[in-house]
Short mmCIF file of C-alpha atoms in Angstrom, two decimals:
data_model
loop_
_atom_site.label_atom_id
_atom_site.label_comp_id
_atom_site.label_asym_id
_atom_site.label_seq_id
_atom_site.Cartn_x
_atom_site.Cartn_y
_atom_site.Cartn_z
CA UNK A 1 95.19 119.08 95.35
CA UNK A 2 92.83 115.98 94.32
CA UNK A 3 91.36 116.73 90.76
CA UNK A 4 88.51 114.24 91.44
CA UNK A 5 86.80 113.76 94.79
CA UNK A 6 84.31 110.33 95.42
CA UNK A 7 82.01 110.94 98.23
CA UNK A 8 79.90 108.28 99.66
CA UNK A 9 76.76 108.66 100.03
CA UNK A 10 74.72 107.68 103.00
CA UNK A 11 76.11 109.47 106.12
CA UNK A 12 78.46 111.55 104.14
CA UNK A 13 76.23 113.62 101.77
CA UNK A 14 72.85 112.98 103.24
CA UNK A 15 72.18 112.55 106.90
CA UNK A 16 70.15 108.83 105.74
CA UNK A 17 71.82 105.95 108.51
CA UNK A 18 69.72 106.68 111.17
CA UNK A 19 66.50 106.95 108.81
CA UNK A 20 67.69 103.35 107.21
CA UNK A 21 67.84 101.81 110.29
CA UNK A 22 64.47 103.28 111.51
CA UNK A 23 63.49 101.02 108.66
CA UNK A 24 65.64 97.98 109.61
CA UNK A 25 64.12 98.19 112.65
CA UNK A 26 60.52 98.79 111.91
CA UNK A 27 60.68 95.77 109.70
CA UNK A 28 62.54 93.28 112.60
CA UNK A 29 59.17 94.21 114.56
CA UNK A 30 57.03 92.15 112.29
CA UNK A 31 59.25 89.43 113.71
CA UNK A 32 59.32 90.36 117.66
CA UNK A 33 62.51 91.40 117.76
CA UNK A 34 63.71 94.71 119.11
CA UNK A 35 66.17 96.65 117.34
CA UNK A 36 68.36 99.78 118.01
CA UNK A 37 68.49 102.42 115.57
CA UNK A 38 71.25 104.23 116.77
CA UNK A 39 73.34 100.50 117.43
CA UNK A 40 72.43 99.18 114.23
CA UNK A 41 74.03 102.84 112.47
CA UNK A 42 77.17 101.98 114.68
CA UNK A 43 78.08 98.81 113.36
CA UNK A 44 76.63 98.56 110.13
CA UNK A 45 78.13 101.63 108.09
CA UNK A 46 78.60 101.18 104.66
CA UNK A 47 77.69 97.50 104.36
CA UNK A 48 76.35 95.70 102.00
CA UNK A 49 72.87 95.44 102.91
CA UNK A 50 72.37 90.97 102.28
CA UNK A 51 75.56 91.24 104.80
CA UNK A 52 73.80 92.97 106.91
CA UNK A 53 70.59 90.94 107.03
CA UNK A 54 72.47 87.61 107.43
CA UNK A 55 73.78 88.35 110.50
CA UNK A 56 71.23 89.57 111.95
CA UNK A 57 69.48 86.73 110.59
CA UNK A 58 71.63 84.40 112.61
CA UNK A 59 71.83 86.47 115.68
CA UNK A 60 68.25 86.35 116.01
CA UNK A 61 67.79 82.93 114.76
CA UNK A 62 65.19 83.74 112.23
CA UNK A 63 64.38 83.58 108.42
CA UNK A 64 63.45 86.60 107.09
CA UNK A 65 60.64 86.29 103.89
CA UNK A 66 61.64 87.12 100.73
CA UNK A 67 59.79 90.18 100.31
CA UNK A 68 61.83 92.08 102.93
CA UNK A 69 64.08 93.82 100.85
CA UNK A 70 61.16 94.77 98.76
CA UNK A 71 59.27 96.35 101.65
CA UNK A 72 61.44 97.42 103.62
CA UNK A 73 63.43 99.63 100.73
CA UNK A 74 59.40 100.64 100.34
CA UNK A 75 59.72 102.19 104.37
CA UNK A 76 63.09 104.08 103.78
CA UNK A 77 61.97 105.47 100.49
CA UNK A 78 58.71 106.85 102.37
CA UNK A 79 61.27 107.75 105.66
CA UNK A 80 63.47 109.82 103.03
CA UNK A 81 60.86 111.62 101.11
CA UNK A 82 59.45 112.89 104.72
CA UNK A 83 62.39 113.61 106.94
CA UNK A 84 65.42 113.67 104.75
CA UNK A 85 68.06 116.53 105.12
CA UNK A 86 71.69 116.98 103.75
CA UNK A 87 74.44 116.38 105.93
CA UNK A 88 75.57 119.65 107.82
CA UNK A 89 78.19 121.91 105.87
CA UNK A 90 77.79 119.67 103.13
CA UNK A 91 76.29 122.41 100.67
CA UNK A 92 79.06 124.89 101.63
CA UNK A 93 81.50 122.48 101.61
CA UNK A 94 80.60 121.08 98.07
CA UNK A 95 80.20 124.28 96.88
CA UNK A 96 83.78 125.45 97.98
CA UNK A 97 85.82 122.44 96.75
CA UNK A 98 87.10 122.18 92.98
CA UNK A 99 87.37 119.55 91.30
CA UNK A 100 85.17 116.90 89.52
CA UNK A 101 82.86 115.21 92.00
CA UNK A 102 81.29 111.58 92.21
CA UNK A 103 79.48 109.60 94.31
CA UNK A 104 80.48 106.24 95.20
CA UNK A 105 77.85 104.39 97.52
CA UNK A 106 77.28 100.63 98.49
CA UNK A 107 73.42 101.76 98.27
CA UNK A 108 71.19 101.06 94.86
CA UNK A 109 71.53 103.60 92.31
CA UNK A 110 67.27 104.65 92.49
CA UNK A 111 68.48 105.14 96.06
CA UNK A 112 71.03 107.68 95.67
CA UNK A 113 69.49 109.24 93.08
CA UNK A 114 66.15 110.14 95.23
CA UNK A 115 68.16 110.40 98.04
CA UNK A 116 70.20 113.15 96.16
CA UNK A 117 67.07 114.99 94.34
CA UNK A 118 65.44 115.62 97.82
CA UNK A 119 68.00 116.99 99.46
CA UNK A 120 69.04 119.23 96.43
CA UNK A 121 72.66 117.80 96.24
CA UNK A 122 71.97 116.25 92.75
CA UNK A 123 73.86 119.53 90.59
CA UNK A 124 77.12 118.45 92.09
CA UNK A 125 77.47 115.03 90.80
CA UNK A 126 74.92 115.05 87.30
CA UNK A 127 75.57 111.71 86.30
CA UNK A 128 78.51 110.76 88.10
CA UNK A 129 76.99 108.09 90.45
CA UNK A 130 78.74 105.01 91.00
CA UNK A 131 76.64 102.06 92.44
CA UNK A 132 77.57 98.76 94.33
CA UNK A 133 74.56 97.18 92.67
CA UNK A 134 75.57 98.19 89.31
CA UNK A 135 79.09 97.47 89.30
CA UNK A 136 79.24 94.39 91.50
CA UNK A 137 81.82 95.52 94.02
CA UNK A 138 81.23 96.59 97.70
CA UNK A 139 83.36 98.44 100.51
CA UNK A 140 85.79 97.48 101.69
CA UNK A 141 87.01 95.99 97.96
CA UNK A 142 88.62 99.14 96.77
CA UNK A 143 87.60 98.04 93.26
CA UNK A 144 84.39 100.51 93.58
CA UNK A 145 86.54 103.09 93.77
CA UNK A 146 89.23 102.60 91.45
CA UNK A 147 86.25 101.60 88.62
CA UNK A 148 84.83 104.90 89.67
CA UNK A 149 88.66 106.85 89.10
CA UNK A 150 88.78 104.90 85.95
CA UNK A 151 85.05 105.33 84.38
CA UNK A 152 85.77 109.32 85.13
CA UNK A 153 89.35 109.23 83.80
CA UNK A 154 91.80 110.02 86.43
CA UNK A 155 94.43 107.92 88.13
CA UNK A 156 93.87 107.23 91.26
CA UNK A 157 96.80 108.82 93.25
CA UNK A 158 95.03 111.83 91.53
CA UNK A 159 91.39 111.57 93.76
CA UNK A 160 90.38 111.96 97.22
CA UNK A 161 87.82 109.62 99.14
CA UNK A 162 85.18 111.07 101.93
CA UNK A 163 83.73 108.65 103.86
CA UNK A 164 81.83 108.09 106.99
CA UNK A 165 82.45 104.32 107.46
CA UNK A 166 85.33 102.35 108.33
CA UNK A 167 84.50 99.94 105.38
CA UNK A 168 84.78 103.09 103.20
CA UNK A 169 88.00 104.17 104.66
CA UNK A 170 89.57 101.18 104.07
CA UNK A 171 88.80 100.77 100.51
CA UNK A 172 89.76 104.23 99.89
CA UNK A 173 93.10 103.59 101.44
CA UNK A 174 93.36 100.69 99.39
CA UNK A 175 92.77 101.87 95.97
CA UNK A 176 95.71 104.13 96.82
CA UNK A 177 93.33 107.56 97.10
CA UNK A 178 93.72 110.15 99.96
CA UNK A 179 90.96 109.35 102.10
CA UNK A 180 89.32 111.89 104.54
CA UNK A 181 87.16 109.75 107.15
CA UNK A 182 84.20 111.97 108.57
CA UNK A 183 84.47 110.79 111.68
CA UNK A 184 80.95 111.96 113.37
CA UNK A 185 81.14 109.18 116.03
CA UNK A 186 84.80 109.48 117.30
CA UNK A 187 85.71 106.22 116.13
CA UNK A 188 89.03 104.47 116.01
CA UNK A 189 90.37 103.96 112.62
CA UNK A 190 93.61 101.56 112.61
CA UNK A 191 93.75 101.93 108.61
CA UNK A 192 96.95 103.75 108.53
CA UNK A 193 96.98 107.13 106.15
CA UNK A 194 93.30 108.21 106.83
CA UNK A 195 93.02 112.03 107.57
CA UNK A 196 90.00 112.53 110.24
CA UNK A 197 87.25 115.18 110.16
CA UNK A 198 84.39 115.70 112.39
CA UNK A 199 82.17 118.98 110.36
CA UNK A 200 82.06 119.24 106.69
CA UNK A 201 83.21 122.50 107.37
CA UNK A 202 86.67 121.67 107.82
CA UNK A 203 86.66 119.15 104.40
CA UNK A 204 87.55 122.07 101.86
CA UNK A 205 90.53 123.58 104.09
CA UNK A 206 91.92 119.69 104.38
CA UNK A 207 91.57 119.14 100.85
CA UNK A 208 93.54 121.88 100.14
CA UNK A 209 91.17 124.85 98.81
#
């Protein structure tokens, strides 16, 4: 049984992708371009968000200003504090797993911390939140997660990763962690070791409580 367990944030704790890319998307308009919401949560789970907007940059053969990140953080902020819920089971499930409990997200740490207030989650984790922005690492480096092990003192054969996104899995596999990949899309995961999940109500029984 893990002692520590690192969730991710966006997609695993709070139902946020397809909001974000509602954003993403609302923001490509100013431009004329036409965006998917529900393509742009496929491929772009758990990236770093620059990543992200380079590529689409080139595929669309734009430049985008430099005040999009600005405003269009200033959208999903406004989409969360309207619409945002918890993931399903995630309550339950958080409530029937031991254990210390972090959260490890590619996502700013303002983010995760309103993100976390409105949907009521933020008891679980007090001040264990562990940001790509302030530590300097994204998925799928594995170095978030070990610096998160390490900041909360426990080795990392002793923590579990959850994880919606194959950049996640990977990095949890990496830093040597059981990794549980909530696998709400049915994807195909070649990182070898990964245990798959499709409702949070199945994560305490896996984990072993």
């Amino acid at each position: 049984m893990s002692k520590c367990l690192l969730f991710d944030n966006d997609g695993t704790l709070v139902d946020s992708e397809h909001l974000s890319s509602i954003g993403l998307a609302m923001m490509f308009e100013n431009y004329g371009i036409k965006l998917d919401a529900d393509e742009l949560v496929i491929r772009f789970r758990g990236w770093k968000l620059t990543s992200i907007l380079s590529l689409l940059e080139e595929e669309n053969n734009i430049k985008l200003k430099s005040h999009f990140v600005a405003a269009y953080r200033d959208i999903v902020t406004k989409l969360f504090t309207r619409e945002l819920k918890p993931v399903e089971g995630i309550v339950d499930a958080l409530e029937a797993l031991d254990g210390e409990k972090a959260v490890v997200s590619s996502g700013p740490l303002q983010k995760i911390k309103h993100a976390l207030n409105i949907c009521g989650l933020s008891k679980y984790f007090i001040n264990n939140l562990f940001s790509s922005y302030e530590v300097g690492i994204w998925k799928p480096d594995p170095g978030i997660y070990l610096h998160a092990a390490k900041s909360m003192g426990y080795r990392p054969e002793n923590c579990s990763v959850i994880d919606d996104g194959l950049v996640g899995v990977k990095a949890g596999v990496e830093a040597g962690m059981k990794t549980y990949f909530f696998n709400r899309f049915n994807e195909e995961s070649n990182t070898v070791g990964v245990v798959p999940f499709q409702a949070m109500k199945e994560l305490p029984k896996l984990i072993g409580n």
